[in-house]
Coordinates of C-alpha atoms and ligand atoms in Angstrom, one line a residue:
M1 CA -0.1 -0.1 0.2
T2 CA 2.7 2.4 0.9
T3 CA 4.6 1.5 -2.4
I4 CA 1.3 2.5 -4.4
L5 CA 1.2 5.7 -2.3
R6 CA 4.9 6.3 -3.4
I7 CA 4.3 5.5 -7.1
L8 CA 1.0 7.9 -7.0
R9 CA 3.1 10.7 -5.4
F10 CA 6.2 10.0 -7.8
T11 CA 4.0 10.6 -10.9
R12 CA 2.1 13.3 -9.5
T13 CA 2.2 15.1 -13.0
L14 CA 0.4 12.3 -14.3
T15 CA -2.8 13.1 -12.1
P16 CA -4.7 14.7 -14.7
Y17 CA -4.7 11.5 -17.1
Y18 CA -5.4 9.4 -13.9
L19 CA -8.5 11.7 -13.4
A20 CA -9.5 11.7 -17.1
I21 CA -9.0 8.0 -17.3
M22 CA -11.3 7.5 -14.0
A23 CA -13.8 10.1 -15.6
A24 CA -14.0 7.8 -18.5
A25 CA -14.8 4.6 -16.7
A26 CA -17.4 6.4 -14.8
V27 CA -19.2 7.3 -17.8
V28 CA -18.7 3.9 -19.2
T29 CA -20.0 2.4 -15.8
G30 CA -22.8 4.5 -15.9
A31 CA -23.8 3.3 -19.5
G32 CA -23.4 -0.1 -18.2
I33 CA -25.6 0.1 -15.2
A34 CA -28.1 2.0 -17.3
V35 CA -28.5 -1.4 -19.6
P36 CA -30.2 -3.7 -16.6
F37 CA -32.7 -0.9 -16.1
I38 CA -33.6 -0.6 -19.7
T39 CA -34.0 -4.4 -20.6
G40 CA -35.8 -4.8 -17.1
A41 CA -38.4 -2.1 -18.3
A42 CA -38.5 -3.7 -21.9
T43 CA -39.4 -7.0 -20.3
D44 CA -42.1 -5.5 -18.3
V45 CA -43.8 -3.9 -21.5
V46 CA -43.0 -7.3 -23.6
V47 CA -44.7 -9.2 -20.9
D48 CA -47.6 -6.8 -20.6
A49 CA -48.3 -6.8 -24.5
V50 CA -47.9 -10.7 -24.6
G51 CA -50.7 -11.0 -21.8
S52 CA -52.9 -8.8 -23.8
V53 CA -52.3 -10.4 -27.0
S54 CA -53.1 -14.0 -25.7
N55 CA -56.3 -12.4 -24.1
G56 CA -57.3 -11.4 -27.4
S57 CA -57.2 -7.6 -26.7
G58 CA -54.5 -7.0 -29.3
I59 CA -51.6 -4.9 -28.9
P60 CA -51.5 -2.4 -26.3
D61 CA -51.5 1.5 -27.4
G62 CA -47.7 2.5 -27.8
A63 CA -46.2 -0.9 -26.8
I64 CA -44.3 -0.9 -30.0
R65 CA -43.1 2.6 -29.6
S66 CA -42.2 2.2 -26.1
V67 CA -40.0 -1.1 -27.1
M68 CA -38.5 1.0 -29.8
L69 CA -37.4 3.8 -27.7
L70 CA -35.9 1.3 -25.0
A71 CA -34.1 -0.4 -27.8
L72 CA -32.9 3.0 -28.8
A73 CA -31.7 3.7 -25.4
L74 CA -29.8 0.6 -25.3
L75 CA -28.2 1.8 -28.8
A76 CA -27.4 5.0 -27.0
A77 CA -25.7 3.5 -23.8
S78 CA -23.7 1.2 -26.2
L79 CA -22.6 4.1 -28.3
V80 CA -21.6 6.1 -25.4
E81 CA -19.6 3.2 -23.6
T82 CA -17.9 2.6 -27.3
V83 CA -16.8 6.2 -27.7
V84 CA -15.7 6.8 -24.3
S85 CA -13.9 3.6 -23.5
N86 CA -11.8 4.4 -26.6
L87 CA -11.3 7.9 -25.4
G88 CA -10.1 6.6 -21.9
G89 CA -7.8 3.8 -23.6
Y90 CA -6.2 6.8 -25.7
W91 CA -5.6 8.5 -22.3
G92 CA -4.2 5.4 -20.8
D93 CA -1.7 4.9 -23.5
V94 CA -0.5 8.4 -23.4
M95 CA -0.3 8.2 -19.7
S96 CA 1.7 4.9 -19.9
E97 CA 4.3 6.7 -22.4
R98 CA 4.5 9.6 -20.0
M99 CA 4.9 7.1 -17.0
R100 CA 7.7 5.4 -18.8
T101 CA 9.5 8.6 -19.6
I102 CA 9.2 9.7 -15.8
L103 CA 10.2 6.6 -14.3
S104 CA 13.3 6.1 -16.8
T105 CA 14.6 9.9 -16.6
R106 CA 14.5 9.9 -13.0
Y107 CA 16.4 6.6 -12.8
F108 CA 19.1 7.6 -14.9
E109 CA 19.1 11.1 -13.4
Q110 CA 19.7 9.1 -10.0
L111 CA 22.3 6.5 -11.6
L112 CA 24.2 9.5 -12.9
T113 CA 24.6 11.1 -9.6
L114 CA 25.6 8.1 -7.8
P115 CA 29.3 7.5 -6.8
Q116 CA 31.6 5.0 -8.6
R117 CA 31.4 3.0 -5.6
Y118 CA 28.0 1.9 -6.5
Y119 CA 29.1 0.9 -10.1
D120 CA 31.8 -1.2 -8.5
N121 CA 29.3 -3.4 -7.1
E122 CA 26.4 -3.6 -9.7
L123 CA 26.1 -5.3 -13.1
T124 CA 25.0 -3.1 -15.8
G125 CA 22.4 -5.6 -16.9
T126 CA 20.9 -5.8 -13.7
I127 CA 20.6 -2.1 -13.7
V128 CA 18.6 -2.4 -16.9
A129 CA 16.6 -5.3 -16.2
R130 CA 15.4 -3.4 -13.0
L131 CA 14.1 -0.6 -14.9
N132 CA 12.5 -2.6 -17.5
R133 CA 10.7 -4.6 -14.8
S134 CA 9.5 -1.4 -12.7
I135 CA 8.3 0.1 -15.7
T136 CA 6.1 -2.7 -16.9
E137 CA 4.7 -3.4 -13.4
I138 CA 4.2 0.1 -12.3
T139 CA 2.5 1.4 -15.8
G140 CA 0.1 -1.8 -15.8
F141 CA -0.9 -1.2 -12.2
M142 CA -1.6 2.5 -12.8
K143 CA -3.5 1.6 -16.0
T144 CA -5.6 -1.2 -14.2
F145 CA -6.0 0.9 -11.3
S146 CA -7.1 4.2 -12.9
N147 CA -9.7 2.3 -15.4
M148 CA -11.2 -0.1 -12.7
F149 CA -11.1 1.7 -9.3
V150 CA -14.1 4.2 -10.3
T151 CA -16.1 1.1 -12.1
M152 CA -15.6 -0.8 -9.0
L153 CA -16.7 1.8 -6.6
M154 CA -19.6 2.7 -8.8
T155 CA -20.7 -0.6 -9.5
T156 CA -20.5 -1.7 -6.0
V157 CA -22.3 1.3 -4.7
A158 CA -25.2 1.0 -7.6
V159 CA -25.6 -2.7 -7.0
L160 CA -25.7 -2.3 -3.2
A161 CA -28.2 0.7 -3.3
I162 CA -30.5 -1.1 -6.0
S163 CA -30.8 -4.4 -4.5
A164 CA -31.2 -2.8 -1.0
W165 CA -34.3 -1.0 -2.4
H166 CA -35.8 -4.2 -4.1
Y167 CA -35.1 -6.7 -1.2
W168 CA -32.6 -5.6 1.6
P169 CA -31.4 -9.4 2.2
L170 CA -29.9 -9.2 -1.3
A171 CA -27.9 -6.3 -0.3
L172 CA -26.7 -7.8 2.9
L173 CA -25.6 -10.7 1.2
L174 CA -23.4 -9.0 -1.3
L175 CA -22.1 -6.8 1.7
L176 CA -20.7 -10.1 3.1
A177 CA -19.3 -11.2 -0.1
Y178 CA -16.7 -8.2 -0.5
P179 CA -14.9 -8.4 2.8
A180 CA -14.9 -12.0 2.6
Y181 CA -13.1 -11.9 -0.9
L182 CA -10.7 -9.0 0.1
W183 CA -9.7 -10.9 3.1
L184 CA -8.7 -14.1 1.1
T185 CA -7.0 -11.9 -1.4
A186 CA -5.0 -10.1 1.2
M187 CA -4.0 -13.3 2.9
T188 CA -2.5 -14.6 -0.6
S189 CA -0.6 -11.7 -1.2
R190 CA 2.2 -12.0 1.2
K191 CA 3.5 -15.5 0.0
W192 CA 3.0 -14.2 -3.5
Q193 CA 5.2 -11.2 -3.1
R194 CA 8.0 -13.1 -1.4
I195 CA 8.1 -15.6 -4.2
E196 CA 8.0 -12.9 -6.9
R197 CA 10.9 -11.1 -5.2
E198 CA 13.0 -14.4 -5.4
K199 CA 12.2 -14.6 -9.0
N200 CA 13.1 -11.3 -9.5
E201 CA 16.6 -12.0 -8.0
H202 CA 16.9 -14.6 -10.3
V203 CA 16.2 -12.7 -13.6
D204 CA 18.4 -9.8 -12.4
E205 CA 21.4 -11.8 -11.9
A206 CA 20.7 -13.6 -15.3
S207 CA 20.2 -10.2 -17.1
G208 CA 23.5 -9.0 -15.5
R209 CA 25.6 -11.8 -16.4
F210 CA 24.0 -11.8 -19.9
A211 CA 25.0 -8.1 -20.8
E212 CA 28.5 -9.0 -19.5
V213 CA 28.8 -12.1 -21.9
V214 CA 27.3 -10.0 -24.7
G215 CA 29.8 -7.1 -24.1
Q216 CA 32.8 -9.3 -23.7
I217 CA 31.7 -12.1 -26.1
R218 CA 35.3 -12.3 -27.7
V219 CA 36.5 -13.8 -24.4
V220 CA 33.8 -16.1 -23.8
K221 CA 34.5 -17.6 -27.3
S222 CA 38.1 -17.7 -27.2
F223 CA 37.7 -19.8 -23.8
A224 CA 34.9 -21.8 -25.2
R225 CA 32.4 -21.0 -22.6
E226 CA 29.6 -20.6 -24.4
R227 CA 28.0 -23.8 -22.8
G228 CA 28.8 -22.6 -19.5
E229 CA 27.3 -19.2 -19.9
L230 CA 24.1 -20.6 -21.4
D231 CA 24.1 -23.2 -18.6
R232 CA 24.1 -20.6 -16.0
F233 CA 21.7 -18.5 -17.7
S234 CA 19.3 -21.2 -18.0
R235 CA 19.9 -22.3 -14.3
H236 CA 18.7 -18.8 -13.2
F237 CA 15.6 -19.0 -15.5
G238 CA 14.9 -22.8 -14.6
E239 CA 14.7 -21.3 -11.1
T240 CA 12.0 -18.6 -12.1
V241 CA 9.8 -21.5 -13.8
R242 CA 10.2 -23.5 -10.3
L243 CA 9.1 -20.7 -8.1
A244 CA 6.4 -19.1 -10.7
S245 CA 4.9 -22.9 -10.7
E246 CA 4.5 -22.8 -7.1
Q247 CA 3.5 -19.1 -6.9
S248 CA 1.0 -19.8 -9.3
R249 CA -0.2 -23.0 -7.5
Y250 CA -0.6 -21.4 -4.9
W251 CA -2.3 -18.2 -6.1
H252 CA -4.9 -20.5 -8.3
T253 CA -5.6 -22.5 -5.2
M254 CA -6.5 -19.6 -3.2
D255 CA -8.4 -18.2 -6.2
A256 CA -10.5 -21.2 -6.4
V257 CA -11.2 -20.9 -2.8
R258 CA -12.1 -17.2 -3.1
R259 CA -14.4 -17.9 -6.4
G260 CA -15.8 -20.9 -4.5
V261 CA -17.1 -18.6 -1.8
L262 CA -18.3 -16.2 -4.1
N263 CA -20.4 -18.9 -6.0
L264 CA -21.8 -20.0 -2.8
I265 CA -23.2 -16.3 -2.0
F266 CA -24.2 -15.9 -5.5
F267 CA -26.2 -19.1 -5.4
A268 CA -28.0 -17.9 -2.4
L269 CA -28.9 -14.6 -4.3
Y270 CA -30.1 -16.0 -7.6
A271 CA -32.3 -18.7 -5.3
M272 CA -33.9 -15.7 -3.6
I273 CA -34.5 -13.7 -6.7
F274 CA -36.1 -16.7 -8.3
V275 CA -38.3 -17.7 -5.4
R276 CA -39.3 -14.5 -4.7
T277 CA -40.5 -13.8 -8.5
V278 CA -42.6 -17.1 -8.3
M279 CA -44.2 -15.9 -5.3
G280 CA -45.0 -13.0 -7.1
H281 CA -42.8 -10.2 -5.0
F282 CA -41.0 -9.3 -8.2
T283 CA -42.2 -8.8 -11.5
P284 CA -40.5 -10.8 -14.2
G285 CA -39.0 -7.3 -15.5
E286 CA -37.6 -6.7 -12.0
M287 CA -36.1 -10.2 -12.0
V288 CA -34.2 -9.7 -15.3
M289 CA -33.0 -6.4 -14.0
L290 CA -31.8 -7.8 -10.7
I291 CA -30.0 -11.0 -12.4
Q292 CA -28.4 -8.5 -14.8
L293 CA -27.4 -6.6 -11.6
M294 CA -25.9 -9.5 -9.8
A295 CA -24.1 -10.4 -12.8
M296 CA -22.6 -6.8 -12.6
A297 CA -21.9 -7.1 -8.8
R298 CA -19.7 -10.2 -9.5
Q299 CA -17.3 -7.8 -11.9
P300 CA -16.2 -5.4 -9.0
V301 CA -15.4 -8.5 -7.0
Q302 CA -13.3 -9.8 -9.9
N303 CA -11.8 -6.8 -10.9
L304 CA -10.7 -6.2 -7.0
S305 CA -8.6 -9.4 -7.5
W306 CA -7.2 -7.8 -10.7
V307 CA -6.5 -4.5 -9.0
V308 CA -4.7 -6.7 -6.0
D309 CA -2.7 -8.8 -8.5
T310 CA -1.4 -6.0 -10.4
A311 CA -0.8 -3.9 -7.0
Q312 CA 1.3 -6.9 -5.9
R313 CA 3.4 -6.8 -9.0
A314 CA 4.0 -3.0 -9.0
A315 CA 4.8 -3.2 -5.4
A316 CA 7.4 -6.2 -6.0
G317 CA 8.5 -5.0 -9.3
S318 CA 9.1 -1.4 -8.2
R319 CA 10.8 -2.4 -4.8
S320 CA 14.3 -2.4 -6.1
Y321 CA 13.8 0.6 -8.4
F322 CA 12.7 2.6 -5.6
E323 CA 15.8 1.1 -3.6
V324 CA 18.0 2.6 -6.0
M325 CA 16.1 6.0 -5.9
D326 CA 16.4 6.1 -2.2
L327 CA 20.2 5.7 -2.4
D328 CA 21.8 8.9 -0.9
P329 CA 24.8 9.7 -3.1
A330 CA 26.4 11.0 0.0
V331 CA 25.8 7.5 1.8
V332 CA 26.4 4.6 -0.8
G333 CA 28.8 2.3 0.5
G334 CA 29.5 3.3 3.8
P335 CA 32.6 5.4 4.8
G336 CA 35.4 5.8 2.9
S337 CA 33.8 5.6 -0.4
L338 CA 31.9 8.9 -1.1
P339 CA 33.1 11.5 -3.8
R340 CA 34.6 14.4 -2.1
S341 CA 33.7 17.8 -2.7
A342 CA 36.7 19.7 -4.0
E343 CA 38.1 22.5 -2.0
P344 CA 39.3 25.3 -4.0
A345 CA 42.9 26.2 -3.3
S346 CA 41.8 29.7 -2.0
G347 CA 40.3 30.7 1.4
E348 CA 41.3 28.4 4.1
G349 CA 42.8 25.9 2.0
A350 CA 45.4 28.3 0.5
D351 CA 46.8 29.1 4.0
R352 CA 47.7 25.1 4.3
S353 CA 49.2 24.7 1.1
A354 CA 52.1 26.0 -0.1
P355 CA 51.6 29.2 -2.4
G356 CA 50.9 28.3 -6.1
A357 CA 50.8 24.4 -5.8
A358 CA 48.7 23.2 -8.6
V359 CA 47.6 20.0 -7.1
S360 CA 48.4 19.2 -3.5
F361 CA 47.5 15.8 -1.6
K362 CA 47.7 16.1 2.1
R363 CA 48.0 13.2 4.5
V364 CA 45.7 11.2 2.1
S365 CA 44.7 7.8 3.1
F366 CA 42.2 5.5 1.4
G367 CA 40.8 2.1 1.1
Y368 CA 38.1 0.5 -1.0
D369 CA 36.8 -1.1 1.8
E370 CA 37.3 -1.0 5.5
R371 CA 39.6 -3.7 5.8
T372 CA 42.3 -2.9 3.4
E373 CA 44.1 0.3 3.1
V374 CA 45.4 1.2 -0.5
L375 CA 47.0 4.6 0.2
G376 CA 48.4 5.5 3.3
D377 CA 49.2 9.0 4.7
V378 CA 50.1 10.3 1.0
T379 CA 51.5 14.0 0.7
F380 CA 52.8 15.7 -2.0
E381 CA 52.5 18.9 -4.3
V382 CA 52.7 19.5 -8.0
R383 CA 53.7 22.9 -8.9
P384 CA 52.0 24.6 -11.9
G385 CA 53.4 23.5 -15.2
E386 CA 55.5 20.9 -13.5
R387 CA 55.5 17.2 -15.0
I388 CA 55.2 14.7 -12.2
A389 CA 55.6 10.8 -12.8
F390 CA 54.1 8.1 -10.3
V391 CA 56.4 4.8 -10.0
G392 CA 55.1 2.0 -8.2
E393 CA 54.2 -1.8 -8.2
S394 CA 51.3 -2.8 -10.2
G395 CA 48.4 -2.5 -7.8
G396 CA 50.2 -0.1 -5.9
G397 CA 47.6 2.5 -6.0
K398 CA 48.5 4.6 -9.0
T399 CA 45.2 4.6 -10.6
T400 CA 43.7 4.9 -7.2
L401 CA 45.4 8.3 -6.9
V402 CA 43.6 9.5 -10.1
N403 CA 40.7 8.3 -9.1
L404 CA 40.9 10.3 -5.9
L405 CA 42.2 13.4 -7.7
L406 CA 38.9 13.2 -10.0
G407 CA 36.6 12.8 -6.6
L408 CA 35.5 9.7 -7.8
Y409 CA 35.8 8.1 -4.3
R410 CA 36.0 9.7 -0.8
M411 CA 39.2 9.7 1.2
R412 CA 39.3 8.1 4.6
S413 CA 41.3 11.1 5.8
G414 CA 43.4 13.9 4.4
S415 CA 42.7 16.4 1.8
I416 CA 43.2 17.0 -1.9
E417 CA 43.4 20.6 -3.3
V418 CA 43.2 21.5 -7.0
A419 CA 43.9 25.1 -7.9
G420 CA 41.4 26.7 -10.0
A421 CA 38.7 24.0 -9.1
G422 CA 35.4 25.1 -8.3
T423 CA 33.5 23.7 -5.2
D424 CA 31.7 21.1 -7.0
L425 CA 32.9 18.0 -8.5
A426 CA 31.7 19.2 -12.1
S427 CA 33.8 22.2 -12.0
L428 CA 36.9 20.1 -10.2
R429 CA 36.5 17.7 -13.2
S430 CA 36.3 20.1 -15.9
S431 CA 39.9 21.2 -14.9
I432 CA 41.6 17.9 -15.5
G433 CA 41.9 16.3 -18.6
V434 CA 42.6 12.7 -18.2
V435 CA 43.6 9.5 -20.2
F436 CA 42.7 6.3 -18.5
Q437 CA 44.4 3.0 -18.7
D438 CA 41.4 1.7 -20.2
P439 CA 40.3 4.2 -23.1
S440 CA 36.6 3.7 -22.7
L441 CA 35.4 5.0 -25.9
F442 CA 31.7 5.0 -26.8
S443 CA 29.7 3.6 -29.8
G444 CA 29.5 6.8 -31.9
T445 CA 32.0 8.0 -34.6
V446 CA 35.4 8.8 -34.4
A447 CA 34.7 12.5 -34.5
E448 CA 32.1 12.2 -31.9
N449 CA 34.3 10.3 -29.4
I450 CA 37.2 12.9 -29.8
A451 CA 34.8 15.7 -28.9
Y452 CA 33.0 14.2 -26.0
G453 CA 34.6 16.4 -23.6
R454 CA 33.7 19.6 -25.7
P455 CA 30.3 18.6 -27.7
G456 CA 30.7 22.1 -29.7
A457 CA 34.2 21.5 -31.1
T458 CA 34.4 22.3 -34.8
R459 CA 35.8 19.9 -37.2
D460 CA 38.9 21.7 -37.6
E461 CA 39.8 21.5 -33.9
I462 CA 39.0 18.0 -33.7
E463 CA 41.2 17.2 -36.8
A464 CA 44.0 19.3 -35.0
V465 CA 43.9 17.3 -32.1
A466 CA 43.7 14.1 -34.1
R467 CA 46.9 15.1 -36.0
R468 CA 48.9 15.6 -32.6
A469 CA 47.8 12.4 -31.1
A470 CA 48.6 10.5 -34.4
V471 CA 45.2 9.8 -35.0
D472 CA 44.7 11.0 -38.5
G473 CA 47.3 8.4 -39.9
F474 CA 44.8 5.5 -39.0
V475 CA 41.6 7.3 -39.5
S476 CA 42.3 8.4 -43.1
K477 CA 42.1 4.5 -43.7
L478 CA 38.8 4.0 -42.0
P479 CA 35.8 3.9 -44.7
D480 CA 34.1 6.8 -43.5
G481 CA 37.2 9.0 -42.1
Y482 CA 36.1 10.8 -38.9
D483 CA 32.4 9.7 -39.2
T484 CA 33.3 5.9 -39.1
V485 CA 31.3 4.2 -36.4
I486 CA 33.7 2.4 -33.9
G487 CA 31.4 -0.1 -32.3
E488 CA 30.5 -0.6 -28.9
R489 CA 33.3 0.8 -26.5
G490 CA 35.3 1.2 -29.9
M491 CA 35.4 -2.6 -30.6
K492 CA 36.3 -2.3 -34.1
L493 CA 39.6 -0.5 -33.3
S494 CA 42.9 -1.9 -32.1
G495 CA 43.8 -1.3 -28.6
G496 CA 46.3 1.4 -29.6
Q497 CA 43.9 3.0 -31.8
K498 CA 41.7 3.4 -29.0
Q499 CA 44.5 4.7 -26.8
R500 CA 45.2 7.5 -29.2
I501 CA 41.7 8.5 -29.8
A502 CA 41.5 8.8 -25.9
V503 CA 44.5 10.9 -26.0
A504 CA 42.9 13.1 -28.5
R505 CA 39.9 13.5 -26.3
A506 CA 41.8 14.5 -23.5
M507 CA 43.8 17.0 -25.7
L508 CA 40.5 18.7 -27.0
K509 CA 39.3 19.1 -23.7
D510 CA 42.3 21.3 -23.1
A511 CA 42.0 21.4 -19.4
P512 CA 45.0 23.0 -17.0
I513 CA 45.8 19.7 -15.6
L514 CA 46.5 16.6 -17.3
V515 CA 46.7 13.2 -15.9
L516 CA 47.9 10.3 -18.1
D517 CA 47.5 7.0 -16.8
E518 CA 49.4 4.6 -18.8
A519 CA 48.2 6.5 -21.7
T520 CA 50.2 4.9 -24.3
S521 CA 50.8 1.3 -22.9
A522 CA 48.7 -0.4 -25.7
L523 CA 51.0 1.5 -28.3
D524 CA 53.9 0.0 -30.3
T525 CA 56.9 1.6 -30.1
R526 CA 56.5 3.6 -33.4
S527 CA 53.0 5.0 -32.7
E528 CA 53.9 5.8 -29.0
R529 CA 56.7 8.1 -30.2
L530 CA 54.2 9.7 -32.5
V531 CA 51.6 10.1 -29.7
Q532 CA 54.7 11.1 -27.2
A533 CA 55.3 14.1 -29.4
G534 CA 51.9 15.4 -29.4
L535 CA 51.8 14.8 -25.5
D536 CA 55.0 16.5 -25.0
D537 CA 53.7 19.3 -26.9
L538 CA 50.3 19.3 -24.8
M539 CA 52.2 18.9 -21.5
R540 CA 54.4 22.1 -22.0
Q541 CA 51.4 24.2 -21.5
R542 CA 50.0 22.6 -18.3
T543 CA 50.7 20.7 -15.0
S544 CA 51.1 16.8 -15.8
L545 CA 50.4 13.6 -13.7
I546 CA 52.0 11.0 -15.5
I547 CA 51.9 7.5 -14.9
A548 CA 54.0 6.0 -17.4
H549 CA 55.1 2.4 -18.3
R550 CA 58.3 3.3 -20.0
L551 CA 61.3 4.3 -18.2
S552 CA 62.5 6.5 -21.1
T553 CA 59.2 8.5 -20.4
I554 CA 59.6 8.7 -16.9
A555 CA 63.3 9.9 -17.1
E556 CA 62.1 13.1 -18.9
V557 CA 59.6 14.5 -16.0
D558 CA 60.5 17.2 -13.7
R559 CA 60.0 15.1 -10.6
I560 CA 59.2 11.4 -9.6
V561 CA 57.1 10.1 -6.6
T562 CA 57.8 6.6 -5.8
L563 CA 55.3 4.7 -3.8
R564 CA 55.9 1.4 -1.5
D565 CA 53.0 -0.2 0.0
G566 CA 50.7 2.6 -0.5
R567 CA 52.8 5.2 1.0
I568 CA 55.4 7.6 -0.6
D569 CA 58.7 6.2 -0.6
E570 CA 60.6 9.0 -2.3
I571 CA 60.1 12.3 -4.3
G572 CA 62.8 13.9 -6.5
T573 CA 64.2 14.7 -9.7
P574 CA 65.3 11.8 -11.9
A575 CA 68.9 12.6 -11.3
E576 CA 68.3 12.4 -7.6
L577 CA 66.3 9.4 -7.5
A578 CA 69.0 7.6 -9.9
E579 CA 71.5 8.1 -7.1
S580 CA 69.3 7.5 -3.9
G581 CA 69.1 3.7 -4.2
G582 CA 65.4 3.5 -4.2
I583 CA 62.9 2.0 -6.5
Y584 CA 63.5 4.1 -9.2
A585 CA 67.4 3.7 -8.9
E586 CA 66.3 -0.3 -9.0
L587 CA 64.3 0.2 -12.1
L588 CA 67.2 1.6 -13.8
A589 CA 69.5 -0.7 -13.0
L590 CA 67.2 -3.8 -13.9
Q591 CA 66.5 -2.2 -17.1
H592 CA 70.1 -2.8 -18.4
S593 CA 70.1 -6.1 -16.9
A594 CA 69.1 -9.0 -19.3
S595 CA 68.2 -12.0 -16.8
R596 CA 64.9 -12.9 -16.9
A597 CA 64.1 -12.5 -13.2
D598 CA 65.1 -8.8 -13.5
R599 CA 62.7 -8.3 -16.6
K600 CA 60.0 -10.0 -14.5
R601 CA 60.4 -7.8 -11.6
L602 CA 60.3 -4.7 -14.1
K603 CA 57.1 -6.0 -15.1
R604 CA 55.8 -5.8 -11.4
F605 CA 56.1 -2.1 -11.8
D606 CA 54.1 -1.7 -14.8
V607 CA 57.4 -0.6 -16.3
I608 CA 59.3 -1.5 -19.3
G609 CA 62.7 -0.4 -20.1
Ligands
LIG701 N1 37.0 -0.4 -7.7 C1 38.0 -0.8 -6.7 N2 37.3 -1.8 -5.6 C2 37.9 -2.5 -4.7 N3 39.4 -2.4 -5.2 C3 40.3 -1.9 -6.1 C4 39.3 -1.1 -6.7 N4 40.1 -0.7 -7.7 C5 41.5 -0.9 -7.2 N5 41.2 -1.9 -6.2 C6 42.5 -2.1 -5.6 O1 43.4 -1.2 -5.0 C7 44.6 -1.5 -5.2 C8 45.4 -0.6 -6.2 O2 44.7 -0.7 -7.6 P1 45.4 0.6 -8.8 O3 45.4 2.0 -8.0 O4 44.6 0.3 -9.8 O5 46.7 -0.1 -8.8 P2 47.7 0.5 -9.7 O6 48.9 1.1 -9.1 O7 48.5 -0.8 -10.6 O8 47.2 1.5 -10.8 C9 44.9 -2.9 -5.9 O9 45.0 -3.7 -4.7 C10 43.3 -3.0 -6.3 O10 43.0 -4.6 -6.0
LIG702 MG1 46.6 1.5 -12.7

C-alpha cells in the first residue's frame, strides 16, 4: 500500500491523466448500469403486451413505440460506452508513455549522481533489468487501477443501493461477499510477493551476466565458455519457472477458494430472486434487472482481484527501483567511499598549501573497503606547469591516486586541493583532462568520441588534435574517415587506436591539469613515439601527472614520486632518485640487466625499459 502511494506521489504530474481515465471509466460504468434498467423495463412492456395479445385484446397502445424507444436507449448506452472507452484507452496509452518517460529519466538521473562506488558493485544488465521491470509493472498497475477503481466503486454502490431498495437481504449478502473476498486476497498477497521477489532476483542476476557476456563475447568464445554461460543463464531462468509454478499453484488454489465462496454467495442470491419472483414479489422485468445487476456485482469483486494482483506486481517490481531511487549519493557504500567535494585552493585551503601548488595531496589515506588500506598518509604537491611521474608496483595505488584526484571516491582522511577547481565535482573535473588506462570509448563515430568532452568542437579543432595524437594516420584509412562508427566501446579499433583517440579526447578538452594513466601502454614503439610528441607538446603548457610504463618517459619528467606499500617512498628529480638507491634506481639498474628474473621484476612495476 505504501508503495502504491509512493508511485502516486512519484508520478504526481500524471494526475490529470488518472482523473481523465477515471472519468471515462465512470461514464462507461454509468452506461453499463443503465442497461439492466432498460432491459428490465422492456421485459415488463413485452410481458404486458404478450399477456394482452393472448387475452385477445390486441397489442396495447404505444407498446411498440415503447420497446423501440427502449431499444434506442440501449443503442445510445452502447454508443456512449464505445466512444468513451476508446477515449479512456487513448488517455491510458499517453499516460503509460509519459510514465515510462518519468520513471526512466528519474532513474537515469539518479544513476548519474551515484558515486563510482555504486557501480563497483552492480552489473550493468541488472540495472537495466530493474528499470524495465519497474516500468512494466508500475505502468500496468496504474492503468488497471485508474481504469477499474471508479468502475468498481460505482458498480458496488449502485448494485448495493438498488438491491437494498428491492429486497434488503440481497444487499446484505452482497455486503458479505466483498470483505470475504478481500480478506482472502490479502492473505494470498504476502507469500505471492515473497516468491515474486526471489524470481526477480534470479532474473536480475541472469540479465546482469547476460549483458556482461554479450559485451565481452570475444573472451567467452576464445575460452569456449558458451555452453557454461548458457547453462548458468538457463539455471537462473529454470529457477524462475520452478518458483513461478509454486507461486501460481498457490495463487490459483487461493483463487479457487475465493471464487468458490463467491459462487456460494451468488447461489443464495439467485435462489432468493427466483423464489421471490415465483411468489409474485418481483415482476419478470424486475427479475431480469436484478439478475443482470447480480452479474454486474460479480465484476467489481473480480476486478478487485485484478487490482490486487497488479498492485502486488507493482509493489514487488518497483521495490528495487525505489531502493535505487532512495540511495543517498552521499552515503552509498559506507564511510570511505564517497566522492569528496573539491575545495578550491583559496581561502582556508590556500593557507595550508604552499603558494601556487596546482595539485596538493595532504596526508591522504584511502581504501576501497574498511579492511584494506590502498593509500596511507600520501602527501605531495605538484607545482603549476610541472610534470610529475608516479612509479610503484602494479596494484600499488597509482590509478587510485587518479580516482581520488577526480573525486570518484571519498578519502578516508586527508585532503586534496586543486587550484582553480570550483566548489563542486563538475567544476573540479572540468579542470582535469585524463587519459585512462582503459580507453573507454563510446559507440558513436571517431569524431564524436574525440569531441566527447567538448561537444561544440568544430571539425577543424577535432582534426587538429587528431593530428597531434597520431589519430589522423589510421583514420584516413577508415571507410568513412572521422565519421566511421567504431562499435561498442570502440570494438572495431585496435587497442592502440583506441588509446590514441582517448589521448585526442583529453587534448581537445584542453584542461589546465593533464593526467595520463599509462596512456600509451597499448601502443607499439613507433606510434608511441608519434603520440608522445603530441603529448610532450600538450604537457608544455600545463601541469601533468603521469603514470608512465616506459622508463624513458619517466626519465624526462621534472620530479618522480615513488610509492611503496601505499605510502610515498621518495620524491625527487630523476637525477636525484637515480642516485638514492630507491625504487627508481632499482628499476634503472634492472633495465640494463638481461636476466629473466630482473625483467620479471620490472614488469611488476608496470614498467618496461
Ligand atoms: N574499484 C575497486 N574496488 C576495490 N578495490 C580496488 C578497486 N580498484 C582497485 N582496487 C584495488 O586497489 C589496489 C590499487 O589498485 P590501482 O590503484 O589500480 O593500482 P595501480 O597502481 O596498478 O594502478 C589494488 O590492490 C586493487 O586490487
Ligand atoms: Mg593502474
